[in-house]
Short mmCIF file of C-alpha atoms and ligand atoms in Angstrom, two decimals:
data_model
loop_
_atom_site.label_atom_id
_atom_site.label_comp_id
_atom_site.label_asym_id
_atom_site.label_seq_id
_atom_site.Cartn_x
_atom_site.Cartn_y
_atom_site.Cartn_z
CA MET S 1 3.33 -14.67 23.90
CA TYR S 2 4.39 -11.97 21.52
CA THR S 3 7.70 -12.17 19.97
CA PRO S 4 8.81 -9.00 17.96
CA SER S 5 9.68 -9.24 14.28
CA SER S 6 13.44 -9.77 13.82
CA THR S 7 13.40 -7.39 10.88
CA ARG S 8 12.03 -4.66 12.96
CA TYR S 9 14.56 -2.24 12.40
CA GLU S 10 15.26 -2.85 8.78
CA THR S 11 13.06 -0.08 7.29
CA MET S 12 12.20 2.67 9.69
CA LYS S 13 14.45 5.87 9.76
CA TYR S 14 15.54 7.40 13.01
CA ASN S 15 16.19 10.98 13.41
CA ARG S 16 18.01 12.82 16.03
CA CYS S 17 15.96 15.03 18.41
CA GLY S 18 17.41 18.31 18.37
CA LYS S 19 21.03 18.02 19.37
CA SER S 20 20.45 15.23 21.92
CA GLY S 21 21.48 11.95 22.03
CA LEU S 22 18.07 10.52 21.46
CA LEU S 23 17.00 9.14 18.14
CA LEU S 24 13.22 9.03 17.44
CA PRO S 25 11.45 6.97 14.65
CA ALA S 26 10.34 9.42 11.86
CA VAL S 27 6.98 7.84 12.48
CA SER S 28 5.69 7.41 16.23
CA PHE S 29 2.54 6.29 17.33
CA GLY S 30 -0.08 7.82 19.71
CA LEU S 31 -2.64 6.41 22.16
CA TRP S 32 -5.02 9.40 22.23
CA HIS S 33 -7.94 7.30 20.62
CA ASN S 34 -8.65 3.61 20.51
CA PHE S 35 -6.99 2.77 23.75
CA GLY S 36 -9.90 3.61 26.15
CA ASP S 37 -11.94 1.53 28.43
CA ASN S 38 -14.30 0.29 25.43
CA ALA S 39 -11.29 -0.56 23.09
CA SER S 40 -10.76 -4.13 22.12
CA GLU S 41 -8.01 -5.71 23.75
CA ASP S 42 -7.13 -7.70 20.78
CA ASN S 43 -7.11 -4.61 18.39
CA MET S 44 -4.96 -2.49 20.99
CA LYS S 45 -2.32 -5.34 20.88
CA ASP S 46 -2.52 -5.51 17.04
CA LEU S 47 -1.72 -1.72 16.93
CA ILE S 48 1.16 -1.80 19.43
CA PHE S 49 2.79 -5.04 17.95
CA THR S 50 2.40 -3.94 14.17
CA ALA S 51 4.00 -0.78 15.18
CA PHE S 52 6.85 -2.11 17.05
CA ASP S 53 7.42 -4.90 14.33
CA ASN S 54 8.02 -2.02 11.82
CA GLY S 55 10.37 0.10 13.64
CA ILE S 56 8.10 2.22 15.74
CA THR S 57 9.97 2.53 19.00
CA HIS S 58 7.92 5.63 20.37
CA PHE S 59 4.51 5.39 22.13
CA ASP S 60 2.91 8.51 23.15
CA LEU S 61 0.54 8.86 25.97
CA ALA S 62 -0.80 11.62 28.37
CA ASN S 63 -2.42 11.36 31.80
CA ASN S 64 -5.85 12.18 30.39
CA TYR S 65 -6.11 9.71 27.20
CA GLY S 66 -9.27 7.46 27.40
CA PRO S 67 -12.02 7.63 27.79
CA ALA S 68 -11.92 7.52 30.88
CA PRO S 69 -9.04 9.64 31.46
CA GLY S 70 -6.12 7.55 32.55
CA SER S 71 -7.45 4.55 30.94
CA ALA S 72 -5.06 4.50 27.84
CA GLU S 73 -2.20 4.57 30.32
CA THR S 74 -3.62 1.50 32.17
CA ASN S 75 -4.39 -0.32 28.97
CA PHE S 76 -0.84 0.29 27.55
CA GLY S 77 0.80 -0.71 31.01
CA LYS S 78 -1.11 -4.25 30.75
CA ILE S 79 0.19 -4.79 27.31
CA LEU S 80 3.71 -3.68 28.57
CA SER S 81 3.46 -6.17 31.37
CA SER S 82 2.03 -9.12 29.53
CA ASP S 83 4.17 -8.80 26.15
CA LEU S 84 6.72 -6.02 26.06
CA GLY S 85 8.40 -6.14 29.36
CA ASP S 86 11.59 -7.74 27.90
CA TYR S 87 11.79 -4.87 25.47
CA ARG S 88 11.37 -1.72 27.64
CA ASP S 89 14.84 -0.60 26.49
CA GLU S 90 14.01 -0.61 22.94
CA LEU S 91 10.92 1.63 23.98
CA ILE S 92 10.42 5.37 24.09
CA ILE S 93 7.33 6.17 26.26
CA SER S 94 6.10 9.54 26.90
CA THR S 95 3.19 10.94 28.89
CA LYS S 96 2.18 14.52 29.73
CA ALA S 97 0.16 16.39 32.01
CA GLY S 98 -1.60 20.15 31.69
CA TYR S 99 -5.14 19.44 30.89
CA ASP S 100 -7.98 18.86 33.31
CA MET S 101 -7.44 15.59 35.03
CA TRP S 102 -8.95 15.17 38.63
CA PRO S 103 -11.55 17.66 40.50
CA GLY S 104 -10.25 20.36 42.46
CA PRO S 105 -7.64 23.24 41.85
CA TYR S 106 -4.69 20.89 41.79
CA GLY S 107 -5.61 18.50 38.74
CA ASN S 108 -5.07 20.98 35.92
CA TRP S 109 -2.66 23.51 34.33
CA GLY S 110 1.16 23.66 35.27
CA SER S 111 1.81 24.08 39.11
CA ARG S 112 4.50 21.84 40.45
CA LYS S 113 2.01 20.36 42.69
CA TYR S 114 -0.19 19.14 39.66
CA LEU S 115 2.90 18.01 37.42
CA ILE S 116 4.56 15.94 40.12
CA ALA S 117 1.53 14.07 41.46
CA SER S 118 0.10 13.43 37.90
CA LEU S 119 3.53 11.68 36.72
CA ASP S 120 3.18 9.70 40.08
CA GLN S 121 -0.32 8.59 39.02
CA SER S 122 0.91 8.00 35.45
CA LEU S 123 3.76 5.79 36.42
CA LYS S 124 1.42 3.65 38.61
CA ARG S 125 -1.31 3.23 35.91
CA LEU S 126 1.77 2.36 33.34
CA GLY S 127 3.47 0.08 35.86
CA LEU S 128 6.82 1.83 35.05
CA GLU S 129 9.54 3.30 37.24
CA TYR S 130 10.23 6.19 35.07
CA VAL S 131 8.81 7.60 31.29
CA ASP S 132 11.36 8.36 28.73
CA ILE S 133 9.71 11.93 28.08
CA PHE S 134 7.57 14.00 30.21
CA TYR S 135 5.73 16.82 28.74
CA HIS S 136 3.96 19.96 29.91
CA HIS S 137 0.86 19.38 27.99
CA ARG S 138 -0.05 23.32 27.25
CA MET S 139 0.88 26.77 28.20
CA ASP S 140 -0.32 27.92 31.47
CA PRO S 141 -1.00 31.82 31.59
CA GLU S 142 -1.28 31.95 35.28
CA THR S 143 1.41 29.77 36.85
CA PRO S 144 4.88 31.37 36.76
CA LEU S 145 6.90 29.77 33.94
CA GLU S 146 9.68 29.37 36.43
CA GLU S 147 7.53 27.24 38.67
CA THR S 148 6.43 24.80 35.65
CA MET S 149 10.05 24.37 34.48
CA GLU S 150 11.26 24.03 38.23
CA ALA S 151 8.69 21.16 38.40
CA LEU S 152 10.22 19.57 35.02
CA ALA S 153 13.70 19.86 36.48
CA GLN S 154 12.81 18.12 40.00
CA ILE S 155 10.91 15.50 37.65
CA VAL S 156 13.82 14.78 35.69
CA ARG S 157 16.34 14.77 38.66
CA SER S 158 14.07 12.28 40.61
CA GLY S 159 14.66 9.90 37.89
CA LYS S 160 10.95 9.50 36.99
CA ALA S 161 11.55 11.11 33.31
CA LEU S 162 14.59 10.89 31.29
CA TYR S 163 14.08 14.00 29.16
CA ALA S 164 11.52 16.86 29.37
CA GLY S 165 9.29 18.05 26.52
CA LEU S 166 6.97 20.96 26.12
CA SER S 167 3.62 20.67 24.15
CA ASN S 168 1.29 23.36 22.55
CA TYR S 169 3.80 26.15 23.29
CA ASP S 170 4.52 28.85 20.90
CA GLY S 171 7.77 30.19 19.74
CA ALA S 172 8.06 33.05 22.26
CA THR S 173 7.29 30.88 25.35
CA LEU S 174 9.60 28.23 24.11
CA GLU S 175 12.54 30.41 23.95
CA LYS S 176 11.80 31.63 27.66
CA ALA S 177 11.44 28.37 28.94
CA THR S 178 14.57 27.12 27.24
CA ALA S 179 16.60 29.82 28.98
CA ILE S 180 15.09 28.55 32.47
CA LEU S 181 15.65 24.91 31.58
CA ASP S 182 19.28 25.54 30.39
CA GLU S 183 20.15 27.20 33.65
CA LEU S 184 18.57 24.11 35.63
CA HIS S 185 20.64 21.69 33.33
CA VAL S 186 17.39 20.10 32.33
CA PRO S 187 17.67 17.66 29.22
CA PHE S 188 14.63 19.50 27.42
CA ILE S 189 14.80 18.08 24.06
CA ILE S 190 11.43 18.12 22.22
CA ASN S 191 8.43 20.14 21.34
CA GLN S 192 4.97 18.52 20.56
CA ASN S 193 2.63 20.47 18.44
CA ARG S 194 -0.14 20.07 15.96
CA TYR S 195 0.98 20.44 12.29
CA ASN S 196 -0.27 19.19 9.12
CA ILE S 197 -1.25 20.39 5.67
CA PHE S 198 -4.27 22.09 6.72
CA ASP S 199 -2.89 23.61 10.24
CA ARG S 200 0.09 25.75 9.91
CA THR S 201 0.07 27.38 13.20
CA ILE S 202 3.66 26.51 14.11
CA GLU S 203 4.80 28.30 11.11
CA LYS S 204 2.95 31.33 12.17
CA ASN S 205 3.42 31.52 15.96
CA GLY S 206 7.37 31.09 15.64
CA LEU S 207 7.47 27.44 16.83
CA LYS S 208 8.89 25.83 14.02
CA GLU S 209 11.57 28.27 13.43
CA LYS S 210 12.55 28.73 17.01
CA ALA S 211 12.69 25.00 17.69
CA LYS S 212 15.34 24.78 14.69
CA GLU S 213 17.49 28.07 16.01
CA LEU S 214 17.57 26.47 19.73
CA ASN S 215 18.26 22.83 18.35
CA LYS S 216 15.19 21.16 19.79
CA GLY S 217 13.42 18.38 18.19
CA ILE S 218 9.59 18.63 17.06
CA ILE S 219 7.15 15.96 17.10
CA CYS S 220 3.97 16.53 15.11
CA PHE S 221 0.67 15.65 16.34
CA SER S 222 -2.66 14.90 14.40
CA PRO S 223 -0.56 15.10 11.12
CA LEU S 224 -3.46 13.45 9.18
CA GLU S 225 -5.91 16.09 10.83
CA GLN S 226 -7.51 13.21 12.73
CA GLY S 227 -8.07 11.16 9.59
CA LEU S 228 -9.40 13.76 7.22
CA LEU S 229 -6.17 13.84 5.29
CA SER S 230 -6.55 10.40 4.18
CA GLU S 231 -8.86 8.34 1.84
CA ARG S 232 -11.04 7.94 4.82
CA TYR S 233 -13.74 10.45 3.97
CA LEU S 234 -13.61 10.67 -0.02
CA ASN S 235 -16.84 8.71 -0.44
CA GLY S 236 -18.89 9.64 2.57
CA ILE S 237 -18.56 9.11 6.15
CA PRO S 238 -17.69 5.52 7.14
CA GLU S 239 -19.38 3.86 10.26
CA ASP S 240 -16.00 2.76 11.64
CA SER S 241 -14.44 6.15 11.29
CA ARG S 242 -13.49 8.64 13.99
CA ILE S 243 -16.30 11.14 13.23
CA ARG S 244 -18.86 8.37 13.72
CA THR S 245 -17.34 6.05 16.39
CA ASP S 246 -15.92 9.04 18.71
CA GLY S 247 -16.83 12.51 17.64
CA ARG S 248 -15.31 14.08 20.81
CA PHE S 249 -12.71 16.02 18.94
CA LEU S 250 -13.43 15.26 15.19
CA LYS S 251 -17.09 16.61 14.77
CA GLU S 252 -18.78 15.86 11.45
CA ASP S 253 -19.33 19.47 10.81
CA ARG S 254 -15.53 19.73 10.31
CA LEU S 255 -15.99 17.99 7.04
CA THR S 256 -17.56 20.60 5.26
CA SER S 257 -18.18 20.42 1.39
CA ASP S 258 -15.30 22.98 0.92
CA LYS S 259 -13.00 20.85 2.85
CA LEU S 260 -13.87 17.60 1.15
CA ASP S 261 -13.27 19.30 -2.27
CA ARG S 262 -9.96 20.19 -0.76
CA ILE S 263 -9.13 16.58 0.45
CA LYS S 264 -10.12 15.36 -3.11
CA ALA S 265 -7.81 17.78 -4.93
CA LEU S 266 -5.03 16.76 -2.65
CA ASN S 267 -5.75 13.35 -3.20
CA GLU S 268 -5.10 13.74 -7.08
CA ILE S 269 -1.53 15.12 -6.10
CA ALA S 270 -0.93 12.12 -3.97
CA LYS S 271 -2.14 9.84 -6.69
CA LYS S 272 0.41 11.52 -9.11
CA ARG S 273 3.07 11.06 -6.72
CA GLY S 274 2.31 7.29 -6.28
CA GLN S 275 1.29 7.71 -2.66
CA THR S 276 -1.79 7.48 -0.64
CA LEU S 277 -3.13 10.82 0.61
CA ALA S 278 -2.14 9.72 4.00
CA GLU S 279 1.54 9.01 3.07
CA MET S 280 1.71 12.29 1.17
CA ALA S 281 0.39 14.11 4.10
CA LEU S 282 3.10 12.51 6.30
CA ALA S 283 5.89 13.20 3.77
CA TRP S 284 4.88 16.72 3.50
CA ILE S 285 5.68 17.33 7.22
CA LEU S 286 8.88 15.49 7.03
CA LYS S 287 10.14 17.18 3.73
CA ASP S 288 12.47 19.93 5.08
CA GLY S 289 14.00 18.22 8.07
CA TYR S 290 12.65 20.66 10.65
CA VAL S 291 10.35 17.68 12.20
CA THR S 292 11.92 14.90 14.08
CA SER S 293 8.95 12.58 14.00
CA VAL S 294 5.29 12.42 12.86
CA LEU S 295 2.93 11.06 15.52
CA VAL S 296 0.11 9.26 13.98
CA GLY S 297 -2.86 7.49 15.48
CA ALA S 298 -4.71 4.50 14.06
CA SER S 299 -7.69 2.50 14.44
CA LYS S 300 -6.35 -0.33 12.54
CA ALA S 301 -3.01 -1.92 11.76
CA SER S 302 -3.40 -1.59 8.07
CA GLN S 303 -3.32 2.21 8.69
CA ILE S 304 0.07 2.14 10.44
CA LEU S 305 1.47 -0.04 7.75
CA ASP S 306 0.37 2.67 5.27
CA ASN S 307 1.79 5.61 7.02
CA ILE S 308 5.02 4.10 7.54
CA LYS S 309 5.58 4.12 3.61
CA ALA S 310 5.32 7.76 3.72
CA ILE S 311 9.12 7.91 4.59
CA GLU S 312 9.95 6.16 1.27
CA ASN S 313 9.26 9.36 -0.52
CA THR S 314 9.54 12.76 1.26
CA ALA S 315 10.75 14.95 -1.60
CA PHE S 316 8.58 17.30 -3.16
CA THR S 317 8.87 19.60 -6.45
CA LEU S 318 8.46 23.44 -5.97
CA GLU S 319 5.46 22.89 -8.23
CA GLU S 320 3.87 20.32 -5.93
CA LEU S 321 4.35 22.47 -2.83
CA LYS S 322 2.84 25.45 -4.59
CA GLU S 323 -0.19 23.30 -5.65
CA ILE S 324 -0.67 21.75 -1.95
CA ASP S 325 -0.48 25.44 -0.47
CA ARG S 326 -2.99 26.77 -3.12
CA ILE S 327 -5.34 23.88 -2.22
CA SER S 328 -5.15 24.00 1.33
CA VAL S 329 -4.53 27.21 2.75
CA GLY S 330 -5.19 29.38 -0.51
N1 LIG Y 401 -0.01 17.14 22.65
C1 LIG Y 401 -1.37 17.28 22.19
O1 LIG Y 401 -1.98 18.33 22.60
C2 LIG Y 401 -1.89 16.18 21.49
C3 LIG Y 401 -3.04 16.40 20.93
C4 LIG Y 401 -3.59 15.59 20.01
C5 LIG Y 401 -2.96 14.57 19.87
N2 LIG Y 401 -1.67 14.06 20.24
C6 LIG Y 401 -1.07 12.98 20.07
O2 LIG Y 401 -0.99 12.77 18.68
C7 LIG Y 401 -1.35 11.52 18.40
C8 LIG Y 401 -2.03 11.30 16.92
O3 LIG Y 401 -3.20 12.32 17.15
P1 LIG Y 401 -4.24 11.97 15.96
O4 LIG Y 401 -4.81 10.45 16.47
O5 LIG Y 401 -5.18 13.03 15.92
O6 LIG Y 401 -3.45 11.68 14.69
P2 LIG Y 401 -3.78 11.64 13.12
O7 LIG Y 401 -2.79 10.59 12.58
O8 LIG Y 401 -3.99 12.73 12.21
O9 LIG Y 401 -5.48 10.84 12.99
C9 LIG Y 401 -5.21 9.51 13.33
C10 LIG Y 401 -6.65 8.82 12.62
O10 LIG Y 401 -6.74 9.02 11.32
C11 LIG Y 401 -7.18 7.93 10.79
N3 LIG Y 401 -6.04 7.33 9.89
C12 LIG Y 401 -4.73 6.97 10.35
N4 LIG Y 401 -4.09 6.57 9.45
C13 LIG Y 401 -4.74 6.52 8.38
C14 LIG Y 401 -4.61 5.93 7.05
N5 LIG Y 401 -3.47 5.59 6.58
N6 LIG Y 401 -5.51 5.88 6.23
C15 LIG Y 401 -6.81 6.31 6.46
N7 LIG Y 401 -7.22 6.94 7.68
C16 LIG Y 401 -6.11 6.84 8.76
C17 LIG Y 401 -7.59 6.82 11.84
O11 LIG Y 401 -9.13 7.34 12.09
P3 LIG Y 401 -10.25 6.26 12.02
O12 LIG Y 401 -10.67 6.12 13.34
O13 LIG Y 401 -11.12 7.03 11.32
O14 LIG Y 401 -9.71 5.19 11.21
C18 LIG Y 401 -6.71 7.28 12.99
O15 LIG Y 401 -7.31 7.11 14.33
C19 LIG Y 401 -2.37 11.27 19.53
O16 LIG Y 401 -2.51 9.65 19.72
C20 LIG Y 401 -1.56 11.61 20.73
O17 LIG Y 401 -0.59 10.84 21.10
C21 LIG Y 401 -1.26 15.15 21.18
#
């Protein structure tokens, strides 16, 4: 039987999510990979317990995480019920709907029909009565925004989620959605978007600035560009790396020789700062206070321990920032 470390709240930093009452750990943990049908139960437990033992209170899921879709929720649900049930009130658990989940016209995108049915399915798989945050997973160009936001409102009113979130929205749509959600008095507090040294989309599509202006939190996914922004690939492609073991979303052709040169140059800056490249990549996201939490994945518990160290130094000199920009987006 698992007993959490008594020192679990001693080192983690907790940041306020927008202007809400909710604090999130500066580093959160996501179950997109390594929690599917073929994942080892021992390793899944090691990852979750290492995270929680070190103050990571926030675990992020989606209806479709696997493979097979849904299996990450089922596997996390088993760990919750066997080991973490007594600690439910110390945990922030999120899930989402918005991508293809079941056959036919009602298992995708942003209709009221899909979102409400999907959350009911997620709760069954997780063995929970409510999640802490429920996200609409991506913008839907066809469904009226009002309908999707009304569905989030109904979900929160029904008690099946405490807070609402939006994922993969841009600044302009975030603004429109916020106006609707405010009118409906929905506790919408957080945006989940991809952001890392290589991917500056949220700086360009207005999301980063708009979230700050509207006092909404941001949690960044793939902060290590799925592992590229680490020491993982400096000397070739390891057999146990995501490119080799999974490859659904991180394909080998993403690691071009140009990219590898950039990764090596970034690694030199990290070394001078006394950080691993992964630590520096996470610190870079947290540097200016716009981002509430970085949402990392991991295949090994040791990676979580490395990633948590990022919060020890999130200050950058102007020269370092310019050099990082020159190498990564120059
Ligand atoms: N909202 C959305 O649309 C969306 C989309 C994608 C992800 N997400 C969320 O974001 C979470 C994180 O995404 P991600 O897994 O792509 O994040 P990531 O942190 O960029 O990549 C995680 C991978 O990087 C490697 N890694 C992690 N720490 C390392 C370290 N210290 N040193 C060396 N390698 C390290 C591991 O890969 P190896 O297997 O190579 O060890 C790990 O599985 C997901 O689990 C999910 O919750 C959300």
